[in-house]
Amino acid sequence: MQRRAQRLTGLGTTIFAEMSQLALRTGAVNLGQGFPDTDGPSEVLEQAVRALRTGRNQYAPGPGVPELRQAVADHQRRHYGLDVDPDREVLVTTGATEAIAAALLGLLDPGDEVVVLEPYYDSYVAGIQMAGGVRRPVTLRAPDFRLDTDELRSAVSPRTRLLLINSPHNPTGTVLDERELTAIAEVAVEHDLIVVTDEVYEHLTFDDRVHRPLATFPGMTERTLTVSSAGKTFSVTGWKVGWLCGPPDLVASVMTAKQFLTFTSGAPLQPAVAYALGLPQSVLDEARDELEGKRDLLCDGLKRIGFGVHVPQGTYFATTDVRPLGYDDGVEFCRDLPTRAGVVAIPHQVFYDDVAAGKPLVRWAFCKRDDVLIDALGRLERALA
Ligand SMILES: Cc1ncc(COP(=O)(O)O)c(C=O)c1O
C-alpha cells in the first residue's frame, strides 16, 4: 500500500534536493539553488539579535507584528503609491511560499482552474494540487520569454478562478512590461478573476528597468493579492519572513488558512524585517547594482564558453540553451555537469507541463560571491570550452 495521499501524486523529491546532493557528493560549485552566499545588511541582523535579547520570543499576533504590517504598508505607498491598511490588508507569512500556499488553500475549491505562467516556481504546482485546483499553464517561450497575451486569453475558461503571476519571473528573468501587465489586468477584470502575484524579486531588476505591481493597474486593487518576502530583497532567504497585501476579504480568507498551517510566523525576525523595509533607497540600489554586476560576470563568461545565453531583466537567475555544447536535453546536461565540470545547475524542463519547451534550457544562479562565480566559470571553461 502506498502511504501517501493522492494529492501528492507527482510531487516527489524536488530537483533542488537531487542537484544539491550531487553537489555535496562531487564537491561541485552549486549554482543550482537561489540563495546568496553572503549575509544581509549587518544592521538588519543586529535588529534580529536585539529582538531575540529583548523578549520578542513568544507567538507574534496571527496577522504579524504591528510594526512589520505598518512597514509593509509604508513600503507599498512609498514605492508604488498603493494605499494599504496595515490592520486589514496585510498578512505576514512564513516566507512567500506560505503566502502562496495559504492563498491557494484559502481561495480555491476542488476543480477550480488556475492560470499560471510556466516555467513555474515549483511550489505553485504543489500548492494548486494540494488545494484541489487544476493548473492551466501559459508558456513563456525561448528565446525571449515574453507573455503571449492571446495564449493567456485562451487559457481562461468558465472554471478559471485565479491567475497566478510571477514578475520578475523565476527562472526566465522576464520582467513583465506595461503591455503584458495591462493584458493580464484586462483578462482578470473581464472574467472577474482573483490574481495572486508573486513579486519576491521586486527590487532585483536590472538595466534601469522598473517593476510595476499588478495591483496598480485599473480594476486590480480589489482583486489582487500581492506577495513578497524579505529573503531576496535583503539576502536573508533563511529567515522565511514574507507577506501579502490585498483587499480585506481576500486577506481574511488567506488568514483563515494560514492560522491552521503555522498560526503565526517567526516573532523576533519580524521587527528586523520592519527595520529593513525602512532602510534608505540607497541600500536597495547598492544590492541591485552588485547583483547586476554578478549577472554580467556570469552571462559574459557563459557566452565565452559557447552557451546560448538569455540575459535576465531581473531575479537571481540566467538561462542558457545547452544545444551549442552538443546536448539537446538539459536534464542530461545537468546530471553530467557535476562530475564533468564540478558545477551544478538546474534544468528548466522540470518547471514546465510543456516539457519540450524547456528541454534544452538550464538555469544558473548568480547570487554568489564573485570568486565563486569565477571559480565556476573556470571549471566550465576547462571542461567544456
Ligand atoms: C518566484 C519565487 N517565489 C517564492 C520564492 C520563495 O520565497 P520564500 O523563501 O520567501 O518562501 C522563491 C524562492 O526561490 C521564488 O523564486
Coordinates of N, CA and C in Angstrom, one line a residue, residues 59-272:
Y59 N 4.8 33.8 20.7 CA 3.9 33.9 19.5 C 3.7 35.4 19.1
A60 N 3.9 35.7 17.9 CA 3.5 37.0 17.3 C 2.0 37.0 17.1
P61 N 1.4 38.1 17.0 CA 0.0 38.1 16.6 C -0.2 37.4 15.2
G62 N -1.3 36.7 15.0 CA -1.5 35.9 13.8 C -1.2 36.7 12.5
P63 N -1.7 37.9 12.4 CA -1.5 38.6 11.1 C -0.1 39.2 11.0
G64 N 0.7 39.2 12.0 CA 2.1 39.7 12.0 C 2.2 40.8 13.0
V65 N 3.4 41.1 13.4 CA 3.6 42.2 14.4 C 3.2 43.5 13.8
P66 N 2.6 44.4 14.6 CA 2.1 45.7 14.0 C 3.2 46.5 13.3
E67 N 4.5 46.5 13.8 CA 5.4 47.4 13.1 C 5.8 46.8 11.7
L68 N 5.7 45.5 11.6 CA 6.0 45.0 10.2 C 4.9 45.2 9.3
R69 N 3.6 45.0 9.8 CA 2.5 45.3 8.9 C 2.5 46.8 8.5
Q70 N 2.8 47.7 9.4 CA 2.9 49.1 9.1 C 4.1 49.3 8.1
A71 N 5.2 48.7 8.3 CA 6.3 48.9 7.4 C 6.0 48.4 5.9
V72 N 5.2 47.3 5.8 CA 4.8 46.8 4.5 C 3.9 47.8 3.9
A73 N 2.9 48.3 4.6 CA 2.0 49.3 4.1 C 2.8 50.6 3.6
D74 N 3.7 51.0 4.4 CA 4.6 52.2 4.1 C 5.3 51.9 2.8
H75 N 5.9 50.7 2.7 CA 6.7 50.3 1.5 C 5.8 50.3 0.3
Q76 N 4.6 49.8 0.3 CA 3.7 49.8 -0.8 C 3.4 51.3 -1.3
R77 N 3.2 52.1 -0.3 CA 2.9 53.5 -0.6 C 4.1 54.2 -1.2
R78 N 5.3 54.0 -0.5 CA 6.5 54.8 -1.0 C 6.9 54.3 -2.4
H79 N 6.9 53.0 -2.6 CA 7.4 52.6 -3.9 C 6.4 52.6 -5.0
Y80 N 5.1 52.4 -4.7 CA 4.1 52.2 -5.8 C 2.9 53.0 -5.7
G81 N 2.8 53.9 -4.6 CA 1.7 54.7 -4.5 C 0.4 54.0 -4.1
L82 N 0.6 52.8 -3.5 CA -0.6 51.9 -3.2 C -1.0 52.2 -1.7
D83 N -2.3 52.3 -1.5 CA -2.8 52.7 -0.2 C -3.3 51.4 0.5
V84 N -2.5 50.9 1.5 CA -2.8 49.6 2.1 C -3.0 49.9 3.6
D85 N -4.1 49.3 4.1 CA -4.4 49.4 5.5 C -3.7 48.3 6.3
P86 N -2.7 48.7 7.2 CA -1.9 47.7 7.8 C -2.7 46.7 8.7
D87 N -3.8 47.1 9.1 CA -4.6 46.3 10.0 C -5.5 45.2 9.3
R88 N -5.9 45.6 8.1 CA -6.9 44.6 7.5 C -6.4 44.1 6.1
E89 N -5.3 44.7 5.6 CA -4.9 44.4 4.2 C -3.5 43.9 4.1
V90 N -2.9 43.5 5.3 CA -1.5 42.9 5.2 C -1.5 41.7 6.1
L91 N -0.9 40.6 5.6 CA -0.7 39.4 6.4 C 0.7 39.0 6.3
V92 N 1.4 38.8 7.5 CA 2.8 38.3 7.5 C 2.7 36.8 7.5
T93 N 3.6 36.2 6.7 CA 3.6 34.8 6.5 C 5.0 34.2 6.6
T94 N 5.1 32.9 6.7 CA 6.4 32.2 6.7 C 6.9 32.1 5.3
G95 N 7.5 33.1 4.9 CA 8.0 33.2 3.5 C 6.9 33.4 2.5
A96 N 7.3 33.8 1.3 CA 6.3 33.9 0.2 C 5.7 32.6 -0.1
T97 N 6.4 31.5 0.2 CA 5.9 30.2 -0.1 C 4.6 29.9 0.7
E98 N 4.6 30.3 2.0 CA 3.4 30.1 2.8 C 2.3 31.0 2.3
A99 N 2.6 32.2 1.9 CA 1.6 33.2 1.5 C 0.9 32.6 0.3
I100 N 1.7 32.0 -0.7 CA 1.1 31.5 -1.9 C 0.2 30.2 -1.5
A101 N 0.8 29.3 -0.7 CA 0.1 28.1 -0.4 C -1.2 28.4 0.4
A102 N -1.1 29.3 1.3 CA -2.3 29.7 2.1 C -3.4 30.4 1.2
A103 N -2.9 31.2 0.2 CA -3.8 31.9 -0.7 C -4.6 30.8 -1.5
L104 N -3.8 29.8 -2.0 CA -4.5 28.8 -2.8 C -5.4 28.0 -2.0
L105 N -5.0 27.6 -0.8 CA -5.9 26.8 0.1 C -7.1 27.6 0.5
G106 N -6.9 28.9 0.7 CA -8.0 29.8 1.2 C -9.0 30.2 0.1
L107 N -8.6 30.1 -1.2 CA -9.4 30.7 -2.2 C -9.9 29.7 -3.3
L108 N -9.3 28.5 -3.3 CA -9.7 27.5 -4.4 C -10.6 26.5 -3.8
D109 N -11.6 26.1 -4.6 CA -12.4 24.9 -4.4 C -12.0 23.8 -5.3
P110 N -12.2 22.6 -5.0 CA -11.8 21.5 -5.8 C -12.3 21.7 -7.3
G111 N -11.4 21.5 -8.2 CA -11.8 21.6 -9.6 C -11.6 23.0 -10.2
D112 N -11.4 24.0 -9.3 CA -11.2 25.4 -9.8 C -9.9 25.4 -10.6
E113 N -9.9 26.2 -11.7 CA -8.7 26.3 -12.5 C -7.9 27.5 -12.2
V114 N -6.5 27.3 -12.3 CA -5.6 28.4 -12.0 C -4.7 28.5 -13.3
V115 N -4.8 29.7 -13.9 CA -3.9 30.0 -15.0 C -2.6 30.5 -14.4
V116 N -1.5 29.8 -14.8 CA -0.2 30.1 -14.2 C 0.9 30.2 -15.3
L117 N 1.8 31.1 -15.1 CA 2.9 31.2 -16.1 C 3.8 30.0 -15.9
E118 N 4.2 29.4 -17.1 CA 5.3 28.4 -17.0 C 6.5 28.8 -17.9
P119 N 7.7 28.5 -17.5 CA 8.1 27.7 -16.4 C 7.7 28.3 -15.1
Y120 N 7.2 27.4 -14.1 CA 6.7 27.9 -12.9 C 7.7 27.6 -11.7
Y121 N 7.6 28.5 -10.7 CA 8.3 28.2 -9.5 C 7.6 27.0 -8.9
D122 N 8.4 26.0 -8.4 CA 7.9 24.6 -8.2 C 6.8 24.6 -7.1
S123 N 6.8 25.5 -6.2 CA 5.8 25.4 -5.1 C 4.4 25.7 -5.7
Y124 N 4.3 26.4 -6.8 CA 3.0 26.7 -7.3 C 2.2 25.4 -7.7
V125 N 2.9 24.5 -8.3 CA 2.3 23.2 -8.8 C 1.8 22.5 -7.5
A126 N 2.6 22.4 -6.5 CA 2.2 21.7 -5.3 C 1.1 22.4 -4.6
G127 N 1.1 23.7 -4.5 CA 0.1 24.4 -3.9 C -1.3 24.3 -4.6
I128 N -1.3 24.4 -5.9 CA -2.5 24.2 -6.6 C -3.1 22.8 -6.4
Q129 N -2.2 21.8 -6.5 CA -2.6 20.4 -6.4 C -3.1 20.1 -5.0
M130 N -2.4 20.6 -4.0 CA -2.9 20.3 -2.6 C -4.2 21.0 -2.3
A131 N -4.5 22.1 -3.0 CA -5.8 22.8 -2.8 C -6.9 22.2 -3.6
G132 N -6.5 21.2 -4.4 CA -7.6 20.5 -5.3 C -7.8 21.3 -6.6
G133 N -7.0 22.3 -6.9 CA -7.1 23.0 -8.1 C -6.5 22.3 -9.3
V134 N -6.7 22.9 -10.5 CA -6.2 22.4 -11.8 C -5.4 23.5 -12.4
R135 N -4.2 23.2 -12.8 CA -3.3 24.2 -13.4 C -3.5 24.3 -14.9
R136 N -3.5 25.5 -15.4 CA -3.6 25.8 -16.8 C -2.4 26.7 -17.2
P137 N -1.3 26.0 -17.6 CA -0.1 26.9 -17.8 C -0.2 27.7 -19.1
V138 N 0.5 28.9 -19.0 CA 0.7 29.7 -20.2 C 2.2 29.8 -20.3
T139 N 2.8 29.4 -21.5 CA 4.2 29.2 -21.6 C 4.9 30.5 -22.0
L140 N 5.9 30.9 -21.2 CA 6.9 31.9 -21.7 C 7.9 31.2 -22.5
R141 N 8.0 31.5 -23.8 CA 8.8 30.7 -24.7 C 10.2 31.3 -25.0
A142 N 11.2 30.5 -25.1 CA 12.5 30.9 -25.6 C 12.4 31.4 -27.0
P143 N 13.2 32.3 -27.5 CA 14.4 32.9 -26.8 C 14.1 34.1 -25.9
D144 N 12.8 34.7 -26.1 CA 12.6 36.0 -25.4 C 11.8 35.9 -24.1
F145 N 11.1 34.8 -23.9 CA 10.3 34.5 -22.7 C 9.3 35.6 -22.4
R146 N 8.7 36.2 -23.5 CA 7.6 37.2 -23.3 C 6.3 36.4 -23.2
L147 N 5.3 37.2 -22.6 CA 4.0 36.6 -22.4 C 3.2 36.7 -23.7
D148 N 2.7 35.6 -24.2 CA 1.8 35.6 -25.4 C 0.4 35.9 -24.9
T149 N -0.1 37.1 -25.1 CA -1.4 37.5 -24.4 C -2.6 36.8 -25.0
D150 N -2.4 36.3 -26.3 CA -3.5 35.5 -26.9 C -3.6 34.2 -26.2
E151 N -2.4 33.6 -25.9 CA -2.4 32.3 -25.2 C -3.0 32.5 -23.8
L152 N -2.7 33.6 -23.2 CA -3.3 33.9 -21.8 C -4.8 33.9 -21.9
R153 N -5.3 34.6 -22.9 CA -6.8 34.8 -23.1 C -7.4 33.4 -23.3
S154 N -6.7 32.6 -24.1 CA -7.4 31.3 -24.4 C -7.2 30.3 -23.3
A155 N -6.3 30.5 -22.3 CA -6.2 29.6 -21.2 C -7.3 29.8 -20.2
V156 N -8.1 30.9 -20.3 CA -9.1 31.2 -19.3 C -10.4 30.4 -19.8
S157 N -11.1 29.7 -18.8 CA -12.3 29.0 -19.1 C -13.3 29.4 -18.1
P158 N -14.6 28.9 -18.2 CA -15.6 29.3 -17.2 C -15.2 28.7 -15.8
R159 N -14.3 27.8 -15.7 CA -13.8 27.2 -14.4 C -12.7 28.0 -13.8
T160 N -12.1 28.9 -14.5 CA -11.0 29.7 -14.0 C -11.4 30.5 -12.8
R161 N -10.6 30.4 -11.8 CA -10.9 31.2 -10.5 C -9.8 32.2 -10.3
L162 N -8.6 31.8 -10.7 CA -7.4 32.6 -10.2 C -6.3 32.7 -11.3
L163 N -5.6 33.8 -11.4 CA -4.4 33.9 -12.2 C -3.3 34.0 -11.2
L164 N -2.3 33.1 -11.4 CA -1.1 33.1 -10.5 C 0.1 33.6 -11.4
I165 N 0.5 34.8 -11.1 CA 1.5 35.5 -11.9 C 2.8 35.7 -11.1
N166 N 3.9 35.7 -11.8 CA 5.2 36.0 -11.1 C 6.0 36.9 -12.0
S167 N 6.3 38.1 -11.4 CA 7.2 39.0 -12.1 C 7.9 39.9 -11.1
P168 N 9.2 40.1 -11.2 CA 10.2 39.4 -12.1 C 10.1 37.9 -11.9
H169 N 10.3 37.3 -13.1 CA 9.9 35.8 -13.2 C 11.1 34.9 -13.0
N170 N 10.9 34.0 -12.1 CA 11.9 32.9 -11.9 C 11.4 31.7 -12.7
P171 N 12.1 31.0 -13.6 CA 13.5 31.1 -13.8 C 14.0 32.0 -15.0
T172 N 13.0 32.6 -15.8 CA 13.5 33.2 -17.0 C 14.1 34.6 -16.9
G173 N 13.8 35.3 -15.7 CA 14.3 36.6 -15.5 C 13.5 37.7 -16.3
T174 N 12.3 37.3 -16.8 CA 11.5 38.3 -17.5 C 10.8 39.2 -16.5
V175 N 10.9 40.5 -16.8 CA 10.1 41.5 -16.0 C 8.9 41.9 -16.9
L176 N 7.7 41.5 -16.5 CA 6.6 41.8 -17.4 C 6.5 43.3 -17.7
D177 N 6.2 43.6 -18.9 CA 6.2 45.0 -19.3 C 4.7 45.6 -19.2
E178 N 4.6 46.8 -19.5 CA 3.3 47.5 -19.4 C 2.2 46.8 -20.2
R179 N 2.6 46.4 -21.4 CA 1.6 45.8 -22.4 C 1.1 44.5 -21.8
E180 N 2.1 43.7 -21.3 CA 1.8 42.4 -20.7 C 0.9 42.5 -19.5
L181 N 1.3 43.4 -18.6 CA 0.6 43.6 -17.4 C -0.8 44.1 -17.6
T182 N -0.9 45.0 -18.6 CA -2.3 45.5 -19.0 C -3.2 44.4 -19.5
A183 N -2.6 43.5 -20.3 CA -3.4 42.4 -20.8 C -3.8 41.5 -19.7
I184 N -2.9 41.2 -18.7 CA -3.3 40.4 -17.6 C -4.5 41.0 -16.8
A185 N -4.3 42.3 -16.6 CA -5.4 43.1 -15.8 C -6.7 43.0 -16.5
E186 N -6.6 43.2 -17.9 CA -7.9 43.2 -18.6 C -8.6 41.9 -18.6
V187 N -7.8 40.8 -18.7 CA -8.4 39.4 -18.6 C -9.0 39.2 -17.2
A188 N -8.3 39.6 -16.2 CA -8.7 39.4 -14.8 C -10.1 40.2 -14.6
V189 N -10.1 41.4 -15.1 CA -11.3 42.2 -14.9 C -12.5 41.6 -15.7
E190 N -12.2 41.3 -16.9 CA -13.3 40.8 -17.8 C -13.9 39.5 -17.3
H191 N -13.1 38.6 -16.7 CA -13.6 37.4 -16.2 C -13.8 37.3 -14.7
D192 N -13.6 38.5 -14.1 CA -13.8 38.6 -12.6 C -13.0 37.6 -11.9
L193 N -11.7 37.6 -12.1 CA -10.8 36.6 -11.5 C -10.0 37.2 -10.4
I194 N -9.6 36.4 -9.5 CA -8.6 36.8 -8.4 C -7.2 36.6 -9.0
V195 N -6.3 37.6 -8.6 CA -5.0 37.5 -9.1 C -4.0 37.4 -7.9
V196 N -3.2 36.3 -7.9 CA -2.1 36.2 -6.9 C -0.9 36.5 -7.6
T197 N -0.1 37.5 -7.2 CA 1.1 37.9 -7.9 C 2.3 37.9 -7.0
D198 N 3.2 37.0 -7.4 CA 4.4 36.7 -6.6 C 5.5 37.7 -7.1
E199 N 5.8 38.7 -6.2 CA 6.7 39.8 -6.6 C 8.0 39.8 -5.7
V200 N 8.4 38.6 -5.4 CA 9.6 38.5 -4.4 C 10.9 39.1 -4.9
Y201 N 11.0 39.2 -6.3 CA 12.2 39.8 -6.9 C 11.9 41.3 -7.2
E202 N 10.9 41.9 -6.6 CA 10.5 43.3 -7.0 C 11.7 44.3 -7.0
H203 N 12.7 44.1 -6.1 CA 13.7 45.1 -6.1 C 15.0 44.6 -6.8
L204 N 14.9 43.5 -7.5 CA 16.0 43.0 -8.2 C 15.8 43.0 -9.7
T205 N 15.7 44.2 -10.3 CA 15.5 44.4 -11.7 C 16.7 45.2 -12.2
F206 N 17.1 44.9 -13.5 CA 18.4 45.5 -14.0 C 18.2 46.4 -15.1
D207 N 19.3 47.1 -15.5 CA 19.3 48.0 -16.7 C 18.2 49.1 -16.5
D208 N 18.1 49.6 -15.3 CA 17.1 50.7 -15.1 C 15.6 50.3 -15.3
R209 N 15.4 49.0 -15.4 CA 14.0 48.5 -15.6 C 13.2 48.7 -14.3
V210 N 12.0 49.1 -14.4 CA 11.2 49.3 -13.2 C 10.1 48.2 -13.1
H211 N 10.0 47.7 -11.9 CA 9.0 46.7 -11.6 C 7.7 47.4 -11.3
R212 N 6.6 47.0 -12.0 CA 5.3 47.6 -11.6 C 4.3 46.6 -11.1
P213 N 3.9 46.7 -9.9 CA 3.0 45.7 -9.4 C 1.6 45.7 -10.1
L214 N 1.1 44.5 -10.3 CA -0.2 44.4 -11.0 C -1.3 45.1 -10.2
A215 N -1.1 45.2 -8.9 CA -2.2 45.9 -8.1 C -2.4 47.4 -8.5
T216 N -1.4 47.9 -9.2 CA -1.5 49.4 -9.6 C -2.3 49.6 -10.9
F217 N -2.7 48.5 -11.5 CA -3.4 48.6 -12.8 C -4.9 48.8 -12.6
P218 N -5.6 49.4 -13.5 CA -7.1 49.7 -13.3 C -7.9 48.4 -13.0
G219 N -8.7 48.5 -12.0 CA -9.6 47.4 -11.6 C -8.9 46.3 -10.8
M220 N -7.6 46.5 -10.5 CA -6.9 45.4 -9.9 C -6.8 45.4 -8.4
T221 N -6.8 46.6 -7.7 CA -6.6 46.6 -6.3 C -7.6 45.7 -5.6
E222 N -8.9 45.6 -6.1 CA -9.9 44.9 -5.3 C -9.8 43.4 -5.6
R223 N -8.9 42.9 -6.5 CA -8.9 41.5 -6.8 C -7.5 40.9 -6.7
T224 N -6.6 41.7 -6.2 CA -5.2 41.2 -6.3 C -4.6 41.0 -4.9
L225 N -3.9 39.9 -4.7 CA -3.1 39.6 -3.6 C -1.6 39.7 -4.0
T226 N -0.9 40.7 -3.5 CA 0.5 40.9 -3.9 C 1.4 40.2 -2.8
V227 N 2.2 39.3 -3.3 CA 3.1 38.5 -2.4 C 4.5 39.0 -2.5
S228 N 5.2 39.2 -1.3 CA 6.6 39.4 -1.4 C 7.3 38.8 -0.1
S229 N 8.6 39.1 0.0 CA 9.3 38.4 1.0 C 10.6 39.1 1.3
A230 N 11.1 39.0 2.5 CA 12.4 39.7 2.9 C 13.6 38.9 2.3
G231 N 13.4 37.6 2.0 CA 14.5 36.8 1.7 C 15.4 37.3 0.6
K232 N 14.8 37.6 -0.6 CA 15.6 38.0 -1.8 C 16.0 39.5 -1.6
T233 N 15.2 40.3 -1.2 CA 15.5 41.8 -1.1 C 16.6 42.0 -0.2
F234 N 16.7 41.3 1.0 CA 17.7 41.6 2.0 C 18.7 40.5 2.2
S235 N 18.7 39.5 1.3 CA 19.7 38.4 1.3 C 19.6 37.7 2.7
V236 N 18.3 37.4 3.1 CA 18.1 36.6 4.3 C 17.1 35.5 3.9
T237 N 17.4 34.7 3.0 CA 16.4 33.7 2.5 C 16.1 32.7 3.6
G238 N 17.0 32.5 4.6 CA 16.7 31.5 5.6 C 15.7 32.0 6.7
W239 N 15.4 33.3 6.7 CA 14.5 33.9 7.7 C 13.1 33.4 7.4
K240 N 12.8 33.3 6.1 CA 11.4 32.9 5.8 C 10.3 33.9 6.4
V241 N 10.6 35.1 6.2 CA 9.5 36.1 6.5 C 9.0 36.7 5.2
G242 N 7.7 36.5 5.0 CA 7.1 37.0 3.8 C 5.8 37.7 4.2
W243 N 5.1 38.2 3.2 CA 3.8 38.9 3.4 C 3.0 38.9 2.2
L244 N 1.7 39.2 2.4 CA 0.9 39.5 1.2 C 0.0 40.7 1.6
C245 N -0.4 41.4 0.5 CA -1.3 42.6 0.7 C -2.4 42.4 -0.3
G246 N -3.6 42.9 0.1 CA -4.8 42.9 -0.8 C -6.0 43.3 -0.1
P247 N -7.2 43.2 -0.7 CA -8.4 43.6 -0.1 C -8.8 42.8 1.1
P248 N -9.4 43.4 2.1 CA -9.6 42.7 3.4 C -10.3 41.3 3.3
D249 N -11.3 41.2 2.4 CA -12.0 39.9 2.3 C -11.0 38.8 1.8
L250 N -10.2 39.1 0.8 CA -9.2 38.1 0.3 C -8.2 37.8 1.4
V251 N -7.7 38.8 2.0 CA -6.6 38.6 3.1 C -7.2 37.8 4.2
A252 N -8.5 38.0 4.6 CA -9.1 37.3 5.7 C -9.2 35.8 5.3
S253 N -9.5 35.5 4.0 CA -9.6 34.1 3.6 C -8.2 33.4 3.7
V254 N -7.2 34.1 3.3 CA -5.8 33.6 3.4 C -5.4 33.4 4.8
M255 N -5.8 34.3 5.7 CA -5.5 34.3 7.1 C -6.2 33.0 7.7
T256 N -7.4 32.7 7.3 CA -8.1 31.5 7.9 C -7.3 30.3 7.6
A257 N -6.7 30.2 6.3 CA -5.9 29.0 6.0 C -4.6 29.1 6.8
K258 N -4.0 30.2 6.8 CA -2.6 30.4 7.4 C -2.7 30.0 8.9
Q259 N -3.8 30.4 9.6 CA -3.8 30.2 11.0 C -3.7 28.7 11.4
F260 N -4.1 27.8 10.4 CA -4.0 26.4 10.7 C -2.8 25.7 10.0
L261 N -2.0 26.5 9.3 CA -0.8 26.0 8.8 C 0.3 26.3 9.8
T262 N 0.5 27.5 10.2 CA 1.6 27.9 11.1 C 1.1 28.8 12.2
F263 N -0.1 29.2 12.2 CA -0.8 30.2 13.1 C -0.1 31.5 13.0
T264 N 1.2 31.6 13.2 CA 1.9 32.8 13.2 C 3.4 32.6 12.8
S265 N 4.1 33.6 12.4 CA 5.4 33.4 11.8 C 6.5 34.0 12.7
G266 N 7.7 33.6 12.6 CA 8.9 33.9 13.5 C 8.9 35.3 14.1
A267 N 8.6 35.3 15.4 CA 8.4 36.6 16.1 C 9.6 37.5 16.0
P268 N 10.8 37.1 16.4 CA 11.9 38.1 16.5 C 12.5 38.6 15.2
L269 N 12.2 37.8 14.1 CA 12.6 38.3 12.8 C 11.8 39.4 12.2
Q270 N 10.5 39.4 12.7 CA 9.6 40.4 12.1 C 10.0 41.9 12.4
P271 N 10.4 42.2 13.6 CA 10.8 43.6 13.8 C 12.0 43.9 13.0
A272 N 12.9 43.0 12.8 CA 14.1 43.2 12.0 C 13.8 43.4 10.5

